[in-house]
Amino acid sequence: QRKNPFSSDDRLASKPAHTHRGDPAYGRPPEGSRTEQRGKDAHSHVGKEVEELCLIIRRTGKVGEDGHVSVTFGQLFETYVTISNKVVGILLRARKHGLVHFEGEMLWQGKDDDVVITLL
């Protein structure tokens, strides 16, 4: 559309034609766009789900000798799946942010039910 002579969309003309790696705008939606707002809303929603997951671990888990609360994946899955079907994805996000710890790269229902998840 930027090259289309019949396009009257002024937003396209004001944007830079290309961004390159290293450019702060590279891979990001234009500031103030609806896409940017949707991304912010999604980030906020996932953050709330991570907080809720941590609260459920604290509520259902047991305090260990080290003072950290732990729960098995099977127990957490059974409790949390009634709230959200994205329990594994939310666990991975929580681990990425240093909020929980568990062994392995991915957790599978049934196979990894005995894996201990520790709230940090």
XYZ file of N, CA and C in Angstrom:
360
model
N 0.810 -1.198 0.000
C 0.000 0.000 0.000
C 0.851 1.259 0.000
N 2.056 1.143 0.580
C 2.922 2.318 0.648
C 3.300 2.796 -0.754
N 3.407 1.858 -1.700
C 3.800 2.209 -3.064
C 2.593 2.423 -3.978
N 1.399 2.143 -3.488
C 0.189 2.265 -4.290
C -0.159 3.747 -4.471
N -0.165 4.253 -5.709
C -0.442 5.676 -5.933
C -1.895 6.043 -5.643
N -2.785 5.036 -5.551
C -4.196 5.304 -5.311
C -4.554 5.218 -3.830
N -3.592 4.860 -3.001
C -3.848 4.755 -1.570
C -3.834 6.144 -0.943
N -4.836 6.419 -0.156
C -4.887 7.724 0.512
C -4.665 7.566 2.011
N -4.122 6.446 2.399
C -3.892 6.190 3.827
C -2.627 6.929 4.256
N -2.802 8.037 4.978
C -1.672 8.865 5.402
C -0.796 8.157 6.425
N -1.348 7.190 7.177
C -0.548 6.487 8.183
C 0.613 5.743 7.535
N 0.372 5.191 6.342
C 1.415 4.421 5.680
C 2.556 5.308 5.203
N 2.230 6.489 4.747
C 3.248 7.391 4.215
C 4.160 7.912 5.311
N 3.652 8.018 6.521
C 4.460 8.586 7.598
C 5.367 7.563 8.276
N 5.141 6.283 8.021
C 5.959 5.244 8.650
C 7.260 5.058 7.881
N 8.319 4.704 8.578
C 9.540 4.390 7.848
C 9.320 3.151 6.984
N 9.979 3.108 5.842
C 9.774 2.009 4.909
C 10.222 0.673 5.488
N 11.395 0.621 6.088
C 11.916 -0.637 6.634
C 12.678 -0.351 7.918
N 12.621 -1.314 8.810
C 13.469 -1.237 9.996
C 14.456 -2.385 9.920
N 15.563 -2.218 10.561
C 16.618 -3.221 10.519
C 16.928 -3.692 11.927
N 17.518 -4.860 12.016
C 17.922 -5.365 13.328
C 18.775 -4.331 14.028
N 18.555 -4.237 15.326
C 19.282 -3.234 16.090
C 18.494 -1.949 16.241
N 17.565 -1.723 15.337
C 16.693 -0.554 15.428
C 15.687 -0.808 16.551
N 15.483 0.140 17.456
C 14.545 -0.082 18.573
C 13.123 -0.413 18.126
N 12.719 -0.016 16.936
C 11.363 -0.282 16.447
C 11.270 -1.621 15.709
N 12.395 -2.315 15.546
C 12.424 -3.569 14.798
C 11.585 -4.632 15.515
N 10.637 -5.223 14.812
C 9.823 -6.294 15.363
C 8.747 -5.828 16.327
N 8.485 -4.552 16.356
C 7.469 -4.003 17.265
C 6.397 -3.280 16.447
N 5.164 -3.314 16.959
C 4.103 -2.581 16.248
C 4.300 -1.073 16.407
N 3.736 -0.296 15.524
C 3.854 1.164 15.631
C 3.273 1.664 16.964
N 3.948 2.651 17.542
C 3.482 3.217 18.808
C 2.089 3.800 18.643
N 1.250 3.542 19.642
C -0.098 4.079 19.633
C -1.080 3.291 18.789
N -0.625 2.215 18.148
C -1.518 1.440 17.288
C -2.381 0.489 18.117
N -3.433 0.000 17.500
C -4.288 -0.968 18.182
C -3.534 -2.270 18.407
N -2.633 -2.610 17.516
C -1.820 -3.815 17.682
C -0.963 -3.703 18.928
N -0.353 -2.544 19.136
C 0.452 -2.331 20.333
C -0.417 -2.470 21.584
N -1.619 -1.922 21.557
C -2.509 -1.990 22.717
C -2.938 -3.432 22.992
N -3.233 -4.196 21.940
C -3.593 -5.607 22.125
C -2.443 -6.372 22.761
N -1.217 -6.080 22.341
C -0.045 -6.728 22.927
C 0.101 -6.395 24.401
N -0.105 -5.134 24.746
C -0.023 -4.724 26.155
C -1.107 -5.400 26.980
N -2.312 -5.481 26.424
C -3.420 -6.129 27.130
C -3.124 -7.616 27.347
N -2.584 -8.279 26.324
C -2.260 -9.700 26.443
C -1.175 -9.917 27.490
N -0.162 -9.066 27.499
C 0.919 -9.165 28.475
C 0.375 -9.015 29.895
N -0.531 -8.080 30.091
C -1.150 -7.861 31.393
C -1.983 -9.069 31.812
N -2.722 -9.638 30.875
C -3.559 -10.799 31.173
C -2.711 -11.999 31.591
N -1.636 -12.258 30.862
C -0.756 -13.373 31.204
C -0.104 -13.132 32.559
N 0.274 -11.904 32.846
C 0.851 -11.580 34.151
C -0.105 -11.894 35.292
N -1.383 -11.607 35.085
C -2.391 -11.913 36.107
C -2.543 -13.421 36.275
N -2.487 -14.164 35.166
C -2.582 -15.621 35.259
C -1.381 -16.204 35.998
N -0.194 -15.648 35.781
C 0.996 -16.116 36.500
C 0.832 -15.852 37.994
N 0.345 -14.674 38.352
C 0.107 -14.359 39.764
C -0.893 -15.332 40.380
N -1.964 -15.622 39.648
C -2.983 -16.539 40.145
C -2.404 -17.940 40.329
N -1.572 -18.378 39.399
C -0.928 -19.684 39.512
C -0.074 -19.751 40.771
N 0.700 -18.704 41.034
C 1.542 -18.668 42.232
C 0.706 -18.721 43.501
N -0.432 -18.044 43.508
C -1.328 -18.091 44.668
C -1.883 -19.497 44.882
N -2.212 -20.178 43.799
C -2.738 -21.538 43.908
C -1.658 -22.486 44.412
N -0.429 -22.319 43.946
C 0.677 -23.153 44.445
C 0.850 -22.911 45.938
N 0.810 -21.660 46.349
C 0.957 -21.327 47.773
C -0.182 -21.950 48.594
N -1.405 -21.916 48.048
C -2.572 -22.425 48.760
C -2.605 -23.948 48.835
N -2.224 -24.630 47.739
C -2.349 -26.088 47.690
C -1.074 -26.824 48.067
N 0.069 -26.144 48.002
C 1.342 -26.799 48.266
C 1.664 -26.912 49.742
N 2.793 -27.533 50.004
C 3.271 -27.703 51.375
C 4.621 -27.031 51.515
N 4.850 -26.457 52.693
C 6.122 -25.784 52.968
C 7.164 -26.844 53.282
N 8.284 -26.783 52.570
C 9.367 -27.736 52.786
C 10.335 -27.244 53.845
N 11.362 -28.045 54.097
C 12.376 -27.701 55.093
C 13.121 -26.425 54.726
N 13.229 -26.157 53.433
C 13.933 -24.955 52.975
C 13.056 -23.708 53.034
N 11.795 -23.870 53.420
C 10.891 -22.723 53.533
C 10.126 -22.403 52.268
N 10.420 -23.107 51.176
C 9.711 -22.896 49.919
C 8.482 -23.792 49.851
N 7.439 -23.300 49.217
C 6.213 -24.069 49.023
C 6.358 -24.901 47.757
N 6.000 -26.189 47.845
C 6.100 -27.093 46.702
C 4.808 -27.858 46.518
N 4.551 -28.237 45.274
C 3.366 -29.019 44.918
C 3.760 -29.897 43.735
N 3.122 -31.064 43.597
C 3.406 -31.899 42.432
C 2.617 -31.374 41.235
N 3.133 -31.668 40.061
C 2.463 -31.214 38.843
C 1.064 -31.813 38.732
N 0.913 -33.077 39.099
C -0.400 -33.717 39.026
C -1.422 -33.003 39.889
N -1.043 -32.679 41.121
C -1.955 -31.981 42.022
C -2.273 -30.581 41.494
N -1.252 -29.879 41.029
C -1.463 -28.536 40.488
C -2.337 -28.581 39.244
N -2.090 -29.558 38.383
C -2.865 -29.674 37.146
C -4.343 -29.876 37.470
N -4.642 -30.780 38.390
C -6.033 -31.056 38.750
C -6.711 -29.825 39.344
N -5.975 -29.041 40.111
C -6.538 -27.845 40.733
C -6.687 -26.718 39.718
N -5.667 -26.488 38.938
C -5.616 -25.308 38.075
C -6.372 -25.474 36.766
N -6.526 -26.702 36.289
C -7.158 -26.909 34.983
C -8.626 -26.462 35.001
N -9.251 -26.415 36.167
C -10.623 -25.914 36.237
C -10.661 -24.393 36.057
N -9.520 -23.730 36.278
C -9.434 -22.280 36.124
C -8.994 -21.929 34.709
N -7.975 -22.638 34.222
C -7.434 -22.341 32.895
C -6.848 -23.602 32.300
N -7.029 -23.772 30.995
C -6.454 -24.938 30.324
C -5.021 -24.684 29.868
N -4.461 -23.550 30.237
C -3.110 -23.181 29.816
C -2.093 -23.348 30.941
N -2.308 -24.320 31.819
C -1.472 -24.449 33.009
C 0.010 -24.640 32.654
N 0.315 -25.440 31.650
C 1.716 -25.686 31.300
C 2.363 -24.421 30.750
N 1.676 -23.708 29.885
C 2.209 -22.467 29.335
C 2.433 -21.419 30.410
N 1.512 -21.325 31.351
C 1.657 -20.354 32.434
C 2.809 -20.764 33.347
N 2.975 -22.072 33.580
C 4.124 -22.547 34.378
C 5.440 -22.183 33.700
N 5.515 -22.360 32.395
C 6.747 -22.011 31.666
C 7.029 -20.518 31.767
N 6.006 -19.700 31.676
C 6.181 -18.253 31.796
C 6.642 -17.895 33.209
N 6.047 -18.532 34.225
C 6.430 -18.270 35.614
C 7.892 -18.664 35.846
N 8.312 -19.784 35.244
C 9.715 -20.197 35.392
C 10.642 -19.216 34.687
N 10.242 -18.735 33.524
C 11.046 -17.758 32.779
C 11.301 -16.509 33.616
N 10.327 -16.132 34.440
C 10.454 -14.944 35.286
C 11.024 -15.259 36.665
N 11.466 -16.504 36.866
C 12.121 -16.868 38.120
C 11.188 -17.019 39.304
N 9.918 -17.307 39.050
C 8.956 -17.430 40.138
C 8.770 -18.867 40.616
N 8.998 -19.832 39.720
C 8.884 -21.243 40.088
C 10.076 -22.013 39.522
N 10.278 -23.220 40.068
C 11.335 -24.099 39.564
C 10.779 -25.507 39.456
N 11.120 -26.190 38.368
C 10.817 -27.609 38.218
C 11.819 -28.204 37.248
N 12.038 -29.507 37.383
C 12.990 -30.207 36.516
C 12.339 -30.502 35.168
N 13.146 -30.485 34.143
C 12.662 -30.799 32.805
C 12.325 -29.557 32.021
N 12.222 -29.780 30.708
C 11.933 -28.658 29.821
C 10.436 -28.433 29.673
N 9.672 -29.519 29.662
C 8.221 -29.460 29.460
C 7.573 -30.459 30.399
N 6.354 -30.191 30.815
C 5.619 -31.104 31.683
C 4.426 -31.668 30.928
N 4.223 -32.988 31.082
C 3.139 -33.673 30.389
C 2.202 -34.306 31.405
N 0.916 -34.114 31.198
C -0.079 -34.696 32.098
C 0.060 -36.211 32.093
N 0.014 -36.804 33.273
C 0.146 -38.252 33.407
C 1.597 -38.652 33.587
N 2.423 -38.378 32.610
C 3.831 -38.764 32.640
C 4.603 -38.014 33.731
N 4.333 -36.734 33.912
C 5.094 -35.905 34.852
C 4.299 -35.518 36.096
N 3.292 -36.301 36.451
C 2.446 -35.968 37.598
C 3.225 -35.874 38.909
N 4.353 -36.585 39.023
C 5.126 -36.580 40.266
C 6.236 -35.536 40.295
N 6.377 -34.757 39.247
C 7.409 -33.710 39.206
C 7.030 -32.621 40.223
N 8.013 -32.229 41.032
C 7.772 -31.226 42.070
C 7.987 -29.834 41.498
N 7.027 -28.972 41.732
C 7.113 -27.565 41.338
C 7.283 -26.758 42.610
N 8.350 -25.967 42.656
C 8.665 -25.186 43.841
C 8.451 -23.705 43.571
N 7.732 -23.068 44.487
C 7.486 -21.630 44.378
C 8.691 -20.891 44.962
N 9.311 -20.051 44.165
C 10.494 -19.322 44.610
C 10.083 -17.975 45.134
